[in-house]
PDB file of C-alpha atoms in Angstrom:
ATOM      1  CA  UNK A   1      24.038 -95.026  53.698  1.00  0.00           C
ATOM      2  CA  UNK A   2      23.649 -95.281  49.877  1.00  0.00           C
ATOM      3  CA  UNK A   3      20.333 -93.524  50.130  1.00  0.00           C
ATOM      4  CA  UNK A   4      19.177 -91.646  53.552  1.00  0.00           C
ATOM      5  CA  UNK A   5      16.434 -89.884  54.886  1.00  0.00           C
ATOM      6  CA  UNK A   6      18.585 -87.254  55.927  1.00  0.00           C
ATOM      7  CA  UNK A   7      19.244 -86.126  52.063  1.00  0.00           C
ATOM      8  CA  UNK A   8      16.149 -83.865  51.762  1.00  0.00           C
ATOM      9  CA  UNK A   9      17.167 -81.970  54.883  1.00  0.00           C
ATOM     10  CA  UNK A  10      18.949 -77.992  54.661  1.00  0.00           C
ATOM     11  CA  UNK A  11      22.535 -77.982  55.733  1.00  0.00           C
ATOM     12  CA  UNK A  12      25.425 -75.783  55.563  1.00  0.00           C
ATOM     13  CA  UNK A  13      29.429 -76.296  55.566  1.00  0.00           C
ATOM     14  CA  UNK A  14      30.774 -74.385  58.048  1.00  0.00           C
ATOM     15  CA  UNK A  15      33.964 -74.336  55.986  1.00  0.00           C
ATOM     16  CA  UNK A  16      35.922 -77.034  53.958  1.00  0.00           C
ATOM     17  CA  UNK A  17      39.597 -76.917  55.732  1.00  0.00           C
ATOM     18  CA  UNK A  18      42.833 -78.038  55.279  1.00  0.00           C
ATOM     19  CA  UNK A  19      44.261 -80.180  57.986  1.00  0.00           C
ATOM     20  CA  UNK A  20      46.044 -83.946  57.988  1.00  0.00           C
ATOM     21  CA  UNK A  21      44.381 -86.461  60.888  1.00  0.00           C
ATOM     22  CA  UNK A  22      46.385 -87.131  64.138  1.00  0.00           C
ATOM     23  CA  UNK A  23      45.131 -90.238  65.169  1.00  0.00           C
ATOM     24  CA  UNK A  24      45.924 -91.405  68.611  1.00  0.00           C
ATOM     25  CA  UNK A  25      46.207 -95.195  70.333  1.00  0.00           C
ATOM     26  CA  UNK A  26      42.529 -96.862  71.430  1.00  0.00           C
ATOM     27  CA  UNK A  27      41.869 -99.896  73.159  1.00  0.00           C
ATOM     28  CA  UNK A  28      41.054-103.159  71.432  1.00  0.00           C
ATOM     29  CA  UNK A  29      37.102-102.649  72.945  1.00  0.00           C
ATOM     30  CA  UNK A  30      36.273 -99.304  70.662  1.00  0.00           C
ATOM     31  CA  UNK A  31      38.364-100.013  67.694  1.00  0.00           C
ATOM     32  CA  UNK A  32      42.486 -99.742  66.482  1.00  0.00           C
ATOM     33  CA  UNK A  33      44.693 -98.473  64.296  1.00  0.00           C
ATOM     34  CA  UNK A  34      45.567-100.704  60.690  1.00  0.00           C
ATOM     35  CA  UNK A  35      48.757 -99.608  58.814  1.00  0.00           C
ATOM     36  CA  UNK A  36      47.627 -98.027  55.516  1.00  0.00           C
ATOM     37  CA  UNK A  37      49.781 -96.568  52.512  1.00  0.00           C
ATOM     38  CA  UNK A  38      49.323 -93.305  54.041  1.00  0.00           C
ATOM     39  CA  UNK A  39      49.863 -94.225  57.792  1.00  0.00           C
ATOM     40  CA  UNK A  40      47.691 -95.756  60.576  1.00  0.00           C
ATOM     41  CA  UNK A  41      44.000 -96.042  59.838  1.00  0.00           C
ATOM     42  CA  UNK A  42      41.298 -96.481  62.158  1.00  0.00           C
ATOM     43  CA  UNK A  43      38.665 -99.189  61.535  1.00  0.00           C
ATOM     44  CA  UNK A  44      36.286-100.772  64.138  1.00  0.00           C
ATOM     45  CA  UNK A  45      36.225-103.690  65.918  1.00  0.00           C
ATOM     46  CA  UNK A  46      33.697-106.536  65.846  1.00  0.00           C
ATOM     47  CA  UNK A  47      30.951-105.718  68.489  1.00  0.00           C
ATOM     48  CA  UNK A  48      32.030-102.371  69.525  1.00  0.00           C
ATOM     49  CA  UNK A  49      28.190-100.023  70.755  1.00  0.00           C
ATOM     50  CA  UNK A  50      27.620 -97.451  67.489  1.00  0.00           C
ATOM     51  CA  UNK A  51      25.740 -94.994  66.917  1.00  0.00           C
ATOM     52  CA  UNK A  52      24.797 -92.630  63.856  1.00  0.00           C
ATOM     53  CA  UNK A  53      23.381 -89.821  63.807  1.00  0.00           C
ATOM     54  CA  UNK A  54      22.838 -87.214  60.856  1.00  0.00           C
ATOM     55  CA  UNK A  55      19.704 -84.842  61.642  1.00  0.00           C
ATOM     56  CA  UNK A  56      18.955 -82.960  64.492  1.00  0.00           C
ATOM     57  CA  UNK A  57      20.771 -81.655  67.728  1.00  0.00           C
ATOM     58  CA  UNK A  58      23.480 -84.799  67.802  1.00  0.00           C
ATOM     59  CA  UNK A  59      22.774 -86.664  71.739  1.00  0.00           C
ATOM     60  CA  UNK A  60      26.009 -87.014  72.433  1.00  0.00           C
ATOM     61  CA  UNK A  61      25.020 -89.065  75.482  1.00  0.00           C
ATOM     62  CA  UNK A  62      24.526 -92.262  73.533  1.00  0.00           C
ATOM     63  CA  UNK A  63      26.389 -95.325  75.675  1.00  0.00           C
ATOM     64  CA  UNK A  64      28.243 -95.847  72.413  1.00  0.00           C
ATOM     65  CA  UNK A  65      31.899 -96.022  71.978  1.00  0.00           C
ATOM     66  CA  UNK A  66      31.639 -95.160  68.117  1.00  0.00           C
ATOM     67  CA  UNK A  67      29.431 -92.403  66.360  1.00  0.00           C
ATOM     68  CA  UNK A  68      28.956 -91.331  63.330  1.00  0.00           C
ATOM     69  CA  UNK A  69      28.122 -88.096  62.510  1.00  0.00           C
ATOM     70  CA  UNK A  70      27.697 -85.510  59.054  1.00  0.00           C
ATOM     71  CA  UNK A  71      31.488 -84.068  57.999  1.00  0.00           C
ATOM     72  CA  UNK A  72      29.481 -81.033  57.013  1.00  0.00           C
ATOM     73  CA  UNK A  73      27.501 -80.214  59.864  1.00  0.00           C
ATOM     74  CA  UNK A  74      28.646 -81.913  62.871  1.00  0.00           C
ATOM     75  CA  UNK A  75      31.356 -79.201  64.470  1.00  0.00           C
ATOM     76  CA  UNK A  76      34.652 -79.651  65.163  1.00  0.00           C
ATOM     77  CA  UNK A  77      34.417 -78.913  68.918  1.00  0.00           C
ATOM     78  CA  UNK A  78      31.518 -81.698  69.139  1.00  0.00           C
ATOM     79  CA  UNK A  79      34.182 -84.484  67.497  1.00  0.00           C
ATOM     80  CA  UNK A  80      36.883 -83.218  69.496  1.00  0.00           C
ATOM     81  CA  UNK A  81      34.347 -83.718  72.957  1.00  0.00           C
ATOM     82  CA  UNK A  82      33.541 -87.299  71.495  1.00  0.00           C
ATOM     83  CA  UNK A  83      37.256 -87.928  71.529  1.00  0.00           C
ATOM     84  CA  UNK A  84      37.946 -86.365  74.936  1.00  0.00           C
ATOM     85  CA  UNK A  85      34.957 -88.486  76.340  1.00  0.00           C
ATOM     86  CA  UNK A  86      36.973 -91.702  74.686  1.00  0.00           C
ATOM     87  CA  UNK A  87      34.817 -92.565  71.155  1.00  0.00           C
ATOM     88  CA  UNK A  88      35.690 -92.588  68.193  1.00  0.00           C
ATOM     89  CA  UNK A  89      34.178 -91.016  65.406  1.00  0.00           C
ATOM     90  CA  UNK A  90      33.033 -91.899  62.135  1.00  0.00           C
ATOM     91  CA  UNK A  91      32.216 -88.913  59.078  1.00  0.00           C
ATOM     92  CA  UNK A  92      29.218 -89.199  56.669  1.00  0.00           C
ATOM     93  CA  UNK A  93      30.467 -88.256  53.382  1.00  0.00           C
ATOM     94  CA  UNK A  94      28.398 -88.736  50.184  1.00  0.00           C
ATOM     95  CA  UNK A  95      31.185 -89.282  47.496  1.00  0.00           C
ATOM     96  CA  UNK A  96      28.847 -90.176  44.607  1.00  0.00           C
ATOM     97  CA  UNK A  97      26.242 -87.593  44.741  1.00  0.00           C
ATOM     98  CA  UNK A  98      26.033 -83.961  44.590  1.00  0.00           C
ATOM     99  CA  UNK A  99      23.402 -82.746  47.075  1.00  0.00           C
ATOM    100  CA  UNK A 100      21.514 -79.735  46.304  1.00  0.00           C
ATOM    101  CA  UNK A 101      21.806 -78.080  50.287  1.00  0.00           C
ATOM    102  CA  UNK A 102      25.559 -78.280  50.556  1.00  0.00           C
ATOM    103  CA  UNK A 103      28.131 -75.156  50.132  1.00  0.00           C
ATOM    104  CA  UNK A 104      29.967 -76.924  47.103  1.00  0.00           C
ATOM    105  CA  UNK A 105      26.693 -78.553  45.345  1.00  0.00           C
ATOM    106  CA  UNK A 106      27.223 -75.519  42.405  1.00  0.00           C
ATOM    107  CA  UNK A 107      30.957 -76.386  41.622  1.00  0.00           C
ATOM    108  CA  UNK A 108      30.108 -80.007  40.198  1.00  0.00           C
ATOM    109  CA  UNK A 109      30.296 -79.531  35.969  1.00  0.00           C
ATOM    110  CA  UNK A 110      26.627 -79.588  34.557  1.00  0.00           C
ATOM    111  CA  UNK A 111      27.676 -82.627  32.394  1.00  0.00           C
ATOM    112  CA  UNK A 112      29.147 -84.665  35.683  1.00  0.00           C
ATOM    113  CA  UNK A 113      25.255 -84.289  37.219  1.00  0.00           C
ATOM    114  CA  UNK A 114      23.080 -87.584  36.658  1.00  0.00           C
ATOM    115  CA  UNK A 115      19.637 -88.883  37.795  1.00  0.00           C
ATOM    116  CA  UNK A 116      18.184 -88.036  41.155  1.00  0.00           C
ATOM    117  CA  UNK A 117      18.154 -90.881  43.251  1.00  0.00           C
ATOM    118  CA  UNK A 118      15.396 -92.744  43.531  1.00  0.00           C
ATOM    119  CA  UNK A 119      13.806 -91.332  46.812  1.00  0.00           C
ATOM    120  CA  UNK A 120      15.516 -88.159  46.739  1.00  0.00           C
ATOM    121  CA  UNK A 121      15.016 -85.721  44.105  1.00  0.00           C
ATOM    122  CA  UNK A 122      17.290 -82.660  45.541  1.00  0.00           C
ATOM    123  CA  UNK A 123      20.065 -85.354  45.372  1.00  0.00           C
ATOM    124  CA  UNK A 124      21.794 -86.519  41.842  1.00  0.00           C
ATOM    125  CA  UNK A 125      24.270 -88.726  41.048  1.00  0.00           C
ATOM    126  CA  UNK A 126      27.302 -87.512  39.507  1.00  0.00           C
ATOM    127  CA  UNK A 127      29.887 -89.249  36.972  1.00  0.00           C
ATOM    128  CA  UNK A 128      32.471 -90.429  39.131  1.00  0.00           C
ATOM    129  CA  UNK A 129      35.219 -91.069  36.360  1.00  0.00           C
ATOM    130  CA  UNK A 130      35.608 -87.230  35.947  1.00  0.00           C
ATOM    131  CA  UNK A 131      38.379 -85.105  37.575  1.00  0.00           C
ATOM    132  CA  UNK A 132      36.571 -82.346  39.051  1.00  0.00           C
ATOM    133  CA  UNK A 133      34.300 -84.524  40.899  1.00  0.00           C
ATOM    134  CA  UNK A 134      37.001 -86.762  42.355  1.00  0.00           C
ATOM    135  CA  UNK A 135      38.738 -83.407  43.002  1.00  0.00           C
ATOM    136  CA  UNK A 136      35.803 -82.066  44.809  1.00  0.00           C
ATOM    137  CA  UNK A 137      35.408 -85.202  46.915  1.00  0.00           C
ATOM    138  CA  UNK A 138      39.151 -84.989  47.869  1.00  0.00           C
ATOM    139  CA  UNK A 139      37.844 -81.596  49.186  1.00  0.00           C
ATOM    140  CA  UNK A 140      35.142 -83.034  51.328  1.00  0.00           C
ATOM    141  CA  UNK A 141      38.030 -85.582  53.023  1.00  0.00           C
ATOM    142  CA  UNK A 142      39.836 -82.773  53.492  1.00  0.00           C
ATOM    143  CA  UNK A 143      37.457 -81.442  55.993  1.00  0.00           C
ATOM    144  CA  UNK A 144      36.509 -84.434  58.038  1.00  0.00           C
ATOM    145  CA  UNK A 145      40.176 -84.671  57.903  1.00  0.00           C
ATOM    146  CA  UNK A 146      40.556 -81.055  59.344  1.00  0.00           C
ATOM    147  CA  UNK A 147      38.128 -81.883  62.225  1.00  0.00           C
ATOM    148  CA  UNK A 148      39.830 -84.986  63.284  1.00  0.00           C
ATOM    149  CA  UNK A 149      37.776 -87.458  62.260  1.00  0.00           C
ATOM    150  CA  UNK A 150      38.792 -91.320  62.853  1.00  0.00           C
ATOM    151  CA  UNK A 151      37.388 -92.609  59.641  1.00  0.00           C
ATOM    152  CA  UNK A 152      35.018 -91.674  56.635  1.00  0.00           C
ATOM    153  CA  UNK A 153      31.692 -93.715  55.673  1.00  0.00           C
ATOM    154  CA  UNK A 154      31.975 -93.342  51.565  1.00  0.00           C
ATOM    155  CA  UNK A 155      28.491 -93.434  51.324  1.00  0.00           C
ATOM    156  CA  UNK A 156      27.053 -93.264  47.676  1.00  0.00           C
ATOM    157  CA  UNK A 157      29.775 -94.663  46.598  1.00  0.00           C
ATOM    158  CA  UNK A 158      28.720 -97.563  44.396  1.00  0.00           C
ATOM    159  CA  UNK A 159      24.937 -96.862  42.775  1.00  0.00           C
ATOM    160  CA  UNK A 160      24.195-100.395  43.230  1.00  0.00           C
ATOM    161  CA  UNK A 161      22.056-100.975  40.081  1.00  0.00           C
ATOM    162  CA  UNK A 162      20.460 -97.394  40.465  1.00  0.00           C
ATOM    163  CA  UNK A 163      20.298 -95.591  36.729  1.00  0.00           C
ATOM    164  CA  UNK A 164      22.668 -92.560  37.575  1.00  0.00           C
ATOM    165  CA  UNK A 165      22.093 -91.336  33.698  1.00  0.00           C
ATOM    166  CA  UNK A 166      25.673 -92.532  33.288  1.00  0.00           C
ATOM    167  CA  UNK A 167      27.595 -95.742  31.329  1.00  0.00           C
ATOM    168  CA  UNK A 168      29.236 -96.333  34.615  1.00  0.00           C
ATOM    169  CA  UNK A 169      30.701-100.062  34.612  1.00  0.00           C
ATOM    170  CA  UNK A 170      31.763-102.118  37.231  1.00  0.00           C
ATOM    171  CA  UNK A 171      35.282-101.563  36.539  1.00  0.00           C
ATOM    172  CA  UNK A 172      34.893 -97.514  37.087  1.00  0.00           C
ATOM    173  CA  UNK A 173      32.460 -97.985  40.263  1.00  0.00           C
ATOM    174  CA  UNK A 174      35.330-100.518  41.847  1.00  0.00           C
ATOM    175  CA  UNK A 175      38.326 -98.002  40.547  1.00  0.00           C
ATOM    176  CA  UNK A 176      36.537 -94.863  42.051  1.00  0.00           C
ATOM    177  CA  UNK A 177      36.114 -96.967  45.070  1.00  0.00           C
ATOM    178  CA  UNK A 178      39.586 -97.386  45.078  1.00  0.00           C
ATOM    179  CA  UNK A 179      40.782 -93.876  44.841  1.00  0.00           C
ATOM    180  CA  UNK A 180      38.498 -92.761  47.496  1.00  0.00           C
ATOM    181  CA  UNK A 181      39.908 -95.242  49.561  1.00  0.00           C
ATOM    182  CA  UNK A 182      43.240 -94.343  49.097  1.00  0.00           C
ATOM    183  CA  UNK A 183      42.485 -90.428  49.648  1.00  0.00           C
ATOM    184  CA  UNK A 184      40.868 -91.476  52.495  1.00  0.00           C
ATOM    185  CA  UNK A 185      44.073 -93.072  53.922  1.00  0.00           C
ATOM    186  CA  UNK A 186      46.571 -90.394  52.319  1.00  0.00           C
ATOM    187  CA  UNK A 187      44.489 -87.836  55.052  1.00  0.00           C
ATOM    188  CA  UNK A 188      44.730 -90.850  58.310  1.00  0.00           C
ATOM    189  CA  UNK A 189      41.358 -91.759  57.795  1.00  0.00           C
ATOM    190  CA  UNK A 190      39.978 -94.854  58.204  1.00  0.00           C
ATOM    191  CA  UNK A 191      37.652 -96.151  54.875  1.00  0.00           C
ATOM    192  CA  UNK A 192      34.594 -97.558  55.041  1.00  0.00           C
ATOM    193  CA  UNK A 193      32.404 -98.736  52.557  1.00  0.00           C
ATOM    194  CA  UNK A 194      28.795 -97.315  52.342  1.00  0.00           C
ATOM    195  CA  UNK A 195      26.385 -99.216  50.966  1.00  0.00           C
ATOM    196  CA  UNK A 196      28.543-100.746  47.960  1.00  0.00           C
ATOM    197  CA  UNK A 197      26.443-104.068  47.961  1.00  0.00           C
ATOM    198  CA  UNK A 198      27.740-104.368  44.066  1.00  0.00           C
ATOM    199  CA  UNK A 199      30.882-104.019  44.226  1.00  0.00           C
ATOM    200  CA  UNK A 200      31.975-105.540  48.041  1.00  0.00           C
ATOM    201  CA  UNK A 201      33.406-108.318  46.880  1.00  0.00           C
ATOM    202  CA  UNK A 202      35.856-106.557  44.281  1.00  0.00           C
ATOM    203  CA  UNK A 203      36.484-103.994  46.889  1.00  0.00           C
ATOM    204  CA  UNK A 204      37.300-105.639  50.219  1.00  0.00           C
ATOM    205  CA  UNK A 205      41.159-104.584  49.531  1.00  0.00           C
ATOM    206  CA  UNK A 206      40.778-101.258  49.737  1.00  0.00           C
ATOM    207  CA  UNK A 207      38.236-100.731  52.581  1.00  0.00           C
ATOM    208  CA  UNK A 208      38.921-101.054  56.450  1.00  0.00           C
ATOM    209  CA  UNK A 209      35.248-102.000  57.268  1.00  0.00           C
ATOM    210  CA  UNK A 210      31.289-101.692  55.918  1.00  0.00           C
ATOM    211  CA  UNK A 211      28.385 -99.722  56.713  1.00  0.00           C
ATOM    212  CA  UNK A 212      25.295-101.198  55.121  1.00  0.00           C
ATOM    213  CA  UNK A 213      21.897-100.032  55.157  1.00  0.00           C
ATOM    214  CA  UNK A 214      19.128-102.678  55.245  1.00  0.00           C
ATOM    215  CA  UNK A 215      20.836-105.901  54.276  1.00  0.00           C
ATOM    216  CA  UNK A 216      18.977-107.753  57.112  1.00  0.00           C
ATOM    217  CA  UNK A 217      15.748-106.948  56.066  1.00  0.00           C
ATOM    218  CA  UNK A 218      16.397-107.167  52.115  1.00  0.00           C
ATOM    219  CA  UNK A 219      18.433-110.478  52.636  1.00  0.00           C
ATOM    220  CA  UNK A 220      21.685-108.980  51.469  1.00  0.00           C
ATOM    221  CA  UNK A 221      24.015-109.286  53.641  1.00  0.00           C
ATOM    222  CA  UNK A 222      25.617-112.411  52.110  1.00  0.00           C
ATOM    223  CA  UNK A 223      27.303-109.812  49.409  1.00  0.00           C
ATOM    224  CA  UNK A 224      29.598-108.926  52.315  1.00  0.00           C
ATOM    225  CA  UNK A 225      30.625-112.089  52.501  1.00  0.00           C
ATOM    226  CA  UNK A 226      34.590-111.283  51.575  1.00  0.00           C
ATOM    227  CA  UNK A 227      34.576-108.281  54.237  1.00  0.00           C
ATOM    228  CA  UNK A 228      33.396-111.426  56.532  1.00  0.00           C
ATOM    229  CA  UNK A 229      36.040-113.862  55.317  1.00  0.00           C
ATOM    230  CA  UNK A 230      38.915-110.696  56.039  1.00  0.00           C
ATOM    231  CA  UNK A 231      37.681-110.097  59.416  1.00  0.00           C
ATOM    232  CA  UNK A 232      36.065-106.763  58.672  1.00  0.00           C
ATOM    233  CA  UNK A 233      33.311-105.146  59.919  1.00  0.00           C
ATOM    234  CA  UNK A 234      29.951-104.951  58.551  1.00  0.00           C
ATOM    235  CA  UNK A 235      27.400-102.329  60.368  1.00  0.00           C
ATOM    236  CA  UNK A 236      24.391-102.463  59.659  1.00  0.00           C
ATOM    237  CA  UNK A 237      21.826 -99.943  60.033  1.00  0.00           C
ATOM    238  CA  UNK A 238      17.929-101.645  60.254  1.00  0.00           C
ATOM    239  CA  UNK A 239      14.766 -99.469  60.252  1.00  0.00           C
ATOM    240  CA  UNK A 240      12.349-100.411  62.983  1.00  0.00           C
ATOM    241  CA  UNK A 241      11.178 -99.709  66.427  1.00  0.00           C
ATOM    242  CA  UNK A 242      12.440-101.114  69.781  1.00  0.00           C
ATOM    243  CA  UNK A 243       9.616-103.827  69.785  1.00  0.00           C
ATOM    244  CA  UNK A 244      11.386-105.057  66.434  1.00  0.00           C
ATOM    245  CA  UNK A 245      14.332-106.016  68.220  1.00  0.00           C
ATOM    246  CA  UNK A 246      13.087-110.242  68.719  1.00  0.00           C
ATOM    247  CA  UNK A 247      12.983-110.380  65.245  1.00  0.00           C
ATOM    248  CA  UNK A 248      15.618-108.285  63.871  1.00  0.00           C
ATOM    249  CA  UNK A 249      18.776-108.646  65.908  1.00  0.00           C
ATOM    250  CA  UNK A 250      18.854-112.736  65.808  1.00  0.00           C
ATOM    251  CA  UNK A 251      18.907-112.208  61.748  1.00  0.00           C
ATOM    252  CA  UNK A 252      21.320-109.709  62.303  1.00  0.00           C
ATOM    253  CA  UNK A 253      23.846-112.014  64.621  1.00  0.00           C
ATOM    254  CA  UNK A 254      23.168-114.943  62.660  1.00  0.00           C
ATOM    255  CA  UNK A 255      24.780-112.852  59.346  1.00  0.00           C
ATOM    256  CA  UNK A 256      27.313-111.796  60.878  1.00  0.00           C
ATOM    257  CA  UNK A 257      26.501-108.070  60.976  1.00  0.00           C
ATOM    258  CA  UNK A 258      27.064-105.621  64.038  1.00  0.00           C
ATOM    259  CA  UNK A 259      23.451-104.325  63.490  1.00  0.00           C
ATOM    260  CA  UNK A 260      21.679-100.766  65.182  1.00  0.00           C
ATOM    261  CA  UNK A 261      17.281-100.236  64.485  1.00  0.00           C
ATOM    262  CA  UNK A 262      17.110 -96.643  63.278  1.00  0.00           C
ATOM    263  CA  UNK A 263      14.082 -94.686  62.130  1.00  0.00           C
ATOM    264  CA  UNK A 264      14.449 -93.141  58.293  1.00  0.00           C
ATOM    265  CA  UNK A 265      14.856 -89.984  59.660  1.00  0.00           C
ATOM    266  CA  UNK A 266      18.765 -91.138  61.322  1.00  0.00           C
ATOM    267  CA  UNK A 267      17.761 -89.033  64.363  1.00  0.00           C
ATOM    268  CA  UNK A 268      18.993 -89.701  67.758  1.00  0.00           C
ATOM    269  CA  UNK A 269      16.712 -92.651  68.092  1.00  0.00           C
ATOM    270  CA  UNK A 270      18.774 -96.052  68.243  1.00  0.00           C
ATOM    271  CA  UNK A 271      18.126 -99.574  69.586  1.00  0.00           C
ATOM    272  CA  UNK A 272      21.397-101.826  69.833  1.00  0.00           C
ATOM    273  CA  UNK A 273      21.387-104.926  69.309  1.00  0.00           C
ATOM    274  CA  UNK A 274      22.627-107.041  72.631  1.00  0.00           C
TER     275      UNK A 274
END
């Protein structure tokens, strides 16, 4: 999500690890493996049940073959009984920000820190054409790497028209998009692109699938129109309530979009759409 509730919340890391991603065989149903530069990549496939989840106690008794979960907090031993229970999991990973309750928020160069974003002020954008921070966020794929996750959702990784106090143009947003990407898939992680309305189109290449926050309801989900036309994903995450599923989920089939209703909060609360 380019901008969650969840950002405002305390966390901790329980430790950023070395490690390089094992991924096994899964059926067609929950998702499958894509050759990559670095090796087999997991992306997901059209229709598959989701769910994400990034505050509170995660329910891991969701009927939902995919979840996605924090890299930070969620514990190894939780993604490991995901995978032993047959899902797949997706990591949360906030490659364009540097957010104020995490263990490495103090290591990002003063002069690399932006502009809050726009509904979270203990969350900044950082300039992404800078070493350290694309060192740093190498670091955060090394954990989710280290506990075995499928795939990574680069979330924050485009600022979509947001003023990050930076001259960041579209050719270093795509190009950071890129290496992410590709250090995603140099670990065996799958890439997906969070939020990244600006920039889909120019980045369809190096993504195996989309996560987009809100499209139905803003009438955006035509800028995934190239991740449509390659066959790739697009899920969507809608705020609502259950009664809002009449109006949301036709808008949601009818783009093409493999759409959830979440509250703000990205709790355990979750209506799929049928």
């Amino acid at each position: 999500m380019e901008e969650r509730a969840g950002a405002s919340r305390p966390g901790a890391l329980a430790g950023v690890l070395a490690g390089v991603l094992a991924l096994a065989s899964c059926g067609e149903a929950r998702g499958t493996l894509v050759t990559t530069t670095g090796g087999p990549a997991f992306h997901p496939a059209a229709g598959a049940s989701w769910q994400v989840q990034l505050t509170g106690t995660l329910d891991t008794t969701v009927d939902a073959s995919l979840y996605e979960v924090d890299a930070f907090d969620a514990p190894a031993a939780t993604i490991d009984r995901l995978h032993a229970a047959g899902r797949h999991v997706i990591c949360f990973v906030s490659v364009g920000t540097d957010e104020s309750w995490r263990d490495d928020a103090m290591m990002f160069p003063p002069a690399t820190v932006g502009n809050p974003l726009a509904r979270f002020p203990n969350e900044r954008w950082l300039d992404t054409r800078d070493a350290t921070v694309r060192a740093l966020m190498a670091t955060r794929l090394d954990g989710a790497a280290a506990k075995r996750c499928d795939g990574v959702d680069l979330s924050n990784i485009s600022p979509d028209g947001a003023d990050t106090g930076f001259p960041l143009t579209q050719a270093d947003v795509v190009g950071f998009a890129s290496v992410m990407a590709s250090e995603a898939h140099r670990r065996g992680l799958g890439a997906g692109l969070g939020g990244g309305t600006a920039i889909a189109t120019d980045a369809v290449g190096s993504f195996e699938w989309a996560l987009s926050e809100g499209c139905v309801a803003a009438g955006s989900c035509a800028n995934f129109a190239a991740f449509f036309a390659a066959s790739k994903v697009v899920l969507g995450v809608e705020f609502g309530a259950a009664a809002d599923v009449a109006t949301i989920c036709p808008a949601a089939r009818s783009a093409g979009v493999d759409a959830i209703i979440k509250t703000p909060a990205y709790d355990a609360f979750r209506v799929p759409c049928p």
